[in-house]
Tab-separated table of C-alpha atoms in Angstrom:
chain	number	residue	atom	x	y	z
A	368	ALA	CA	-5.057	-2.302	3.006
A	369	GLY	CA	-5.399	-4.591	6.013
A	370	GLY	CA	-7.708	-7.262	4.710
A	371	PRO	CA	-11.231	-8.178	3.734
A	372	PRO	CA	-14.039	-7.193	6.098
A	373	PRO	CA	-15.029	-9.512	8.930
A	374	GLY	CA	-18.279	-11.429	8.734
A	375	GLN	CA	-20.014	-14.760	8.289
A	376	PHE	CA	-20.828	-16.543	5.020
A	377	ASP	CA	-24.432	-15.386	4.664
A	378	VAL	CA	-23.600	-11.675	4.670
A	379	PHE	CA	-21.186	-11.686	1.718
A	380	SER	CA	-22.275	-10.949	-1.841
A	381	ASP	CA	-20.432	-11.987	-4.999
A	382	ASP	CA	-19.018	-8.456	-5.076
A	383	ASP	CA	-17.605	-8.946	-1.558
A	384	TRP	CA	-15.917	-12.176	-2.660
A	385	GLN	CA	-14.510	-10.521	-5.781
A	386	SER	CA	-13.266	-7.556	-3.787
A	387	ALA	CA	-11.527	-9.866	-1.293
A	388	PHE	CA	-9.953	-11.794	-4.178
A	389	GLU	CA	-8.609	-8.588	-5.738
A	390	LEU	CA	-7.429	-7.112	-2.432
A	391	THR	CA	-5.749	-10.193	-1.049
A	392	LEU	CA	-4.771	-12.739	-3.694
A	393	MET	CA	-4.423	-10.610	-6.801
A	394	SER	CA	-2.406	-7.941	-4.991
A	395	ALA	CA	0.173	-10.653	-4.192
A	396	VAL	CA	0.083	-11.951	-7.773
A	397	ARG	CA	0.632	-8.449	-9.161
A	398	MET	CA	3.417	-7.646	-6.695
A	399	ILE	CA	5.270	-10.837	-7.569
A	400	ARG	CA	4.725	-10.347	-11.292
A	401	ALA	CA	6.182	-6.821	-11.061
A	402	THR	CA	9.133	-7.979	-8.938
A	403	LEU	CA	10.293	-11.026	-10.894
A	404	PRO	CA	11.967	-9.229	-13.826
A	405	HIS	CA	14.111	-7.229	-11.395
A	406	LEU	CA	15.082	-10.279	-9.338
A	407	ARG	CA	15.940	-12.215	-12.488
A	408	ALA	CA	18.047	-9.321	-13.783
A	409	VAL	CA	20.210	-9.328	-10.643
A	410	GLY	CA	20.511	-13.110	-10.425
A	411	GLY	CA	18.069	-13.823	-7.624
A	412	GLY	CA	16.634	-12.508	-4.425
A	413	SER	CA	13.775	-13.038	-2.060
A	414	ILE	CA	10.018	-12.532	-2.116
A	415	LEU	CA	7.965	-12.386	1.059
A	416	THR	CA	4.195	-12.588	1.245
A	417	LEU	CA	2.252	-11.643	4.348
A	418	THR	CA	-0.627	-13.951	5.115
A	419	SER	CA	-2.504	-14.776	8.300
A	420	SER	CA	-2.632	-17.394	11.019
A	421	SER	CA	-5.924	-18.325	9.386
A	422	VAL	CA	-3.939	-20.270	6.774
A	423	LYS	CA	-3.271	-22.843	9.492
A	424	GLU	CA	-6.255	-22.292	11.812
A	425	PRO	CA	-9.322	-20.512	10.361
A	426	ILE	CA	-10.415	-17.505	12.412
A	427	ASP	CA	-14.051	-16.952	13.355
A	428	PHE	CA	-15.609	-13.888	11.695
A	429	LEU	CA	-12.853	-13.742	9.014
A	430	LEU	CA	-14.224	-16.041	6.330
A	431	LEU	CA	-13.051	-13.976	3.344
A	432	SER	CA	-9.576	-13.555	4.772
A	433	ASN	CA	-9.339	-17.251	5.684
A	434	VAL	CA	-10.079	-18.294	2.113
A	435	MET	CA	-8.047	-15.695	0.223
A	436	ARG	CA	-4.931	-15.805	2.393
A	437	SER	CA	-4.765	-19.567	1.979
A	438	GLY	CA	-4.513	-18.865	-1.734
A	439	VAL	CA	-1.599	-16.473	-1.151
A	440	THR	CA	0.187	-19.108	0.931
A	441	SER	CA	-0.286	-21.750	-1.770
A	442	LEU	CA	0.920	-19.322	-4.424
A	443	ALA	CA	4.118	-18.629	-2.500
A	444	LYS	CA	4.776	-22.310	-1.812
A	445	SER	CA	4.245	-23.172	-5.484
A	446	LEU	CA	6.491	-20.348	-6.661
A	447	SER	CA	9.208	-21.288	-4.171
A	448	ARG	CA	9.679	-24.539	-6.065
A	449	GLN	CA	9.292	-22.994	-9.504
A	450	LEU	CA	11.756	-20.142	-8.889
A	451	ALA	CA	14.389	-21.896	-6.745
A	452	SER	CA	16.526	-22.753	-9.787
A	453	GLU	CA	16.738	-19.014	-10.500
A	454	ASN	CA	18.051	-18.327	-6.980
A	455	ILE	CA	14.766	-16.669	-6.026
A	456	ARG	CA	13.409	-17.588	-2.613
A	457	VAL	CA	9.728	-17.200	-1.754
A	458	ASN	CA	8.432	-17.361	1.816
A	459	ASN	CA	5.366	-16.449	3.841
A	460	LEU	CA	5.192	-14.535	7.085
A	461	VAL	CA	2.174	-15.123	9.302
A	462	PRO	CA	1.286	-12.528	11.908
A	463	GLY	CA	-0.583	-13.346	15.027
A	464	LEU	CA	-2.486	-10.552	16.684
A	465	ILE	CA	-0.402	-7.455	15.966
A	466	ALA	CA	-1.321	-4.058	17.460
A	467	THR	CA	-2.522	-2.352	14.271
A	468	ASP	CA	-5.606	-0.480	13.079
A	469	ARG	CA	-6.882	-3.794	11.696
A	470	MET	CA	-6.915	-5.232	15.226
A	471	VAL	CA	-8.881	-2.219	16.446
A	472	ASN	CA	-11.430	-2.890	13.684
A	473	LEU	CA	-11.581	-6.620	14.431
A	474	ASP	CA	-11.888	-6.110	18.186
A	475	THR	CA	-14.628	-3.545	17.578
A	476	ALA	CA	-16.567	-5.917	15.299
A	477	GLN	CA	-16.230	-8.848	17.698
A	478	ALA	CA	-17.208	-6.724	20.705
A	479	LYS	CA	-20.328	-5.588	18.883
A	480	ALA	CA	-21.213	-9.151	17.837
A	481	LYS	CA	-20.766	-10.400	21.408
A	482	GLY	CA	-22.464	-7.414	23.061
A	483	ILE	CA	-19.423	-6.529	25.163
A	484	SER	CA	-17.188	-3.477	25.393
A	485	PHE	CA	-14.133	-2.953	23.212
A	486	ASP	CA	-11.857	-3.179	26.266
A	487	GLU	CA	-13.451	-6.461	27.346
A	488	GLN	CA	-12.927	-7.890	23.860
A	489	ARG	CA	-9.324	-6.687	23.675
A	490	SER	CA	-8.554	-8.195	27.099
A	491	ALA	CA	-10.173	-11.479	26.076
A	492	SER	CA	-8.157	-11.581	22.846
A	493	GLN	CA	-4.875	-10.868	24.590
A	494	ALA	CA	-5.601	-13.502	27.245
A	495	LEU	CA	-5.520	-16.143	24.476
A	496	ILE	CA	-1.925	-15.264	23.556
A	497	PRO	CA	0.675	-17.181	25.597
A	498	LEU	CA	2.892	-14.068	25.704
A	499	GLY	CA	-0.163	-12.163	27.019
A	500	ARG	CA	-0.134	-9.246	24.586
A	501	TYR	CA	-0.551	-8.205	20.993
A	502	GLY	CA	2.639	-8.144	18.981
A	503	ASP	CA	4.310	-4.881	18.093
A	504	PRO	CA	4.524	-4.094	14.354
A	505	THR	CA	8.302	-3.672	14.739
A	506	GLU	CA	8.619	-7.237	16.032
A	507	PHE	CA	6.734	-8.493	13.009
A	508	GLY	CA	8.915	-6.385	10.716
A	509	LYS	CA	12.070	-7.920	12.168
A	510	ALA	CA	10.771	-11.408	11.384
A	511	GLY	CA	10.186	-10.307	7.797
A	512	ALA	CA	13.631	-8.733	7.579
A	513	PHE	CA	15.133	-12.049	8.671
A	514	LEU	CA	13.314	-14.005	5.936
A	515	LEU	CA	14.456	-11.488	3.324
A	516	SER	CA	18.061	-11.460	4.557
A	517	ASP	CA	21.072	-13.583	3.666
A	518	ALA	CA	20.726	-15.183	7.106
A	519	ALA	CA	17.760	-17.067	5.598
A	520	SER	CA	19.553	-17.982	2.353
A	521	TYR	CA	18.617	-21.675	2.633
A	522	ILE	CA	14.974	-21.037	3.493
A	523	THR	CA	12.384	-21.102	0.714
A	524	GLY	CA	8.786	-22.237	0.671
A	525	ALA	CA	8.517	-21.706	4.412
A	526	THR	CA	5.738	-20.148	6.418
A	527	LEU	CA	7.105	-18.430	9.527
A	528	VAL	CA	4.592	-17.701	12.261
A	529	ALA	CA	5.133	-14.643	14.493
A	530	ASP	CA	2.181	-14.925	16.860
A	531	GLY	CA	3.360	-14.885	20.464
A	532	GLY	CA	2.753	-18.637	20.716
A	533	THR	CA	-0.959	-18.495	19.911
A	534	MET	CA	-1.227	-21.190	17.268
A	535	LYS	CA	-1.661	-24.711	18.532
A	536	THR	CA	-0.662	-26.512	15.343
A	537	VAL	CA	2.629	-28.370	15.308
A	538	TRP	CA	3.430	-27.600	11.657
């Protein structure tokens, strides 16, 4: 689904907020609710939610995503403590700028808002990434596979950032 549409506060209606809530937070709630009986039946396992770097550093033009993905992150952290005694781990994976259709849409929207070309916007975005490029979806998938694997058996309640070094926060 990608995520809620980009935009600033004044452009969003109550329906936009509700749609973002359903798309982002409630989809995670429903996925976890559907998964738990199976994990409990086999004696444990791992749940991984995908959020956004906006949970640590809000992103301009992504107000709805910033708000709703923070809720997903808090849900996962809360559940990691609640479900640990059942041998169920819950973690978050935070993508940076990954080369997906969503990035095409975001670069297009930002280029339009700034009055510049798509290529200029894309170059400007990539210049902000210490590794100098958007991430590949396969790289992001490998980070998720790690968190779901036995190699991460002592990790729960964590938020792993796969962003090419973009985020400036220390936590």
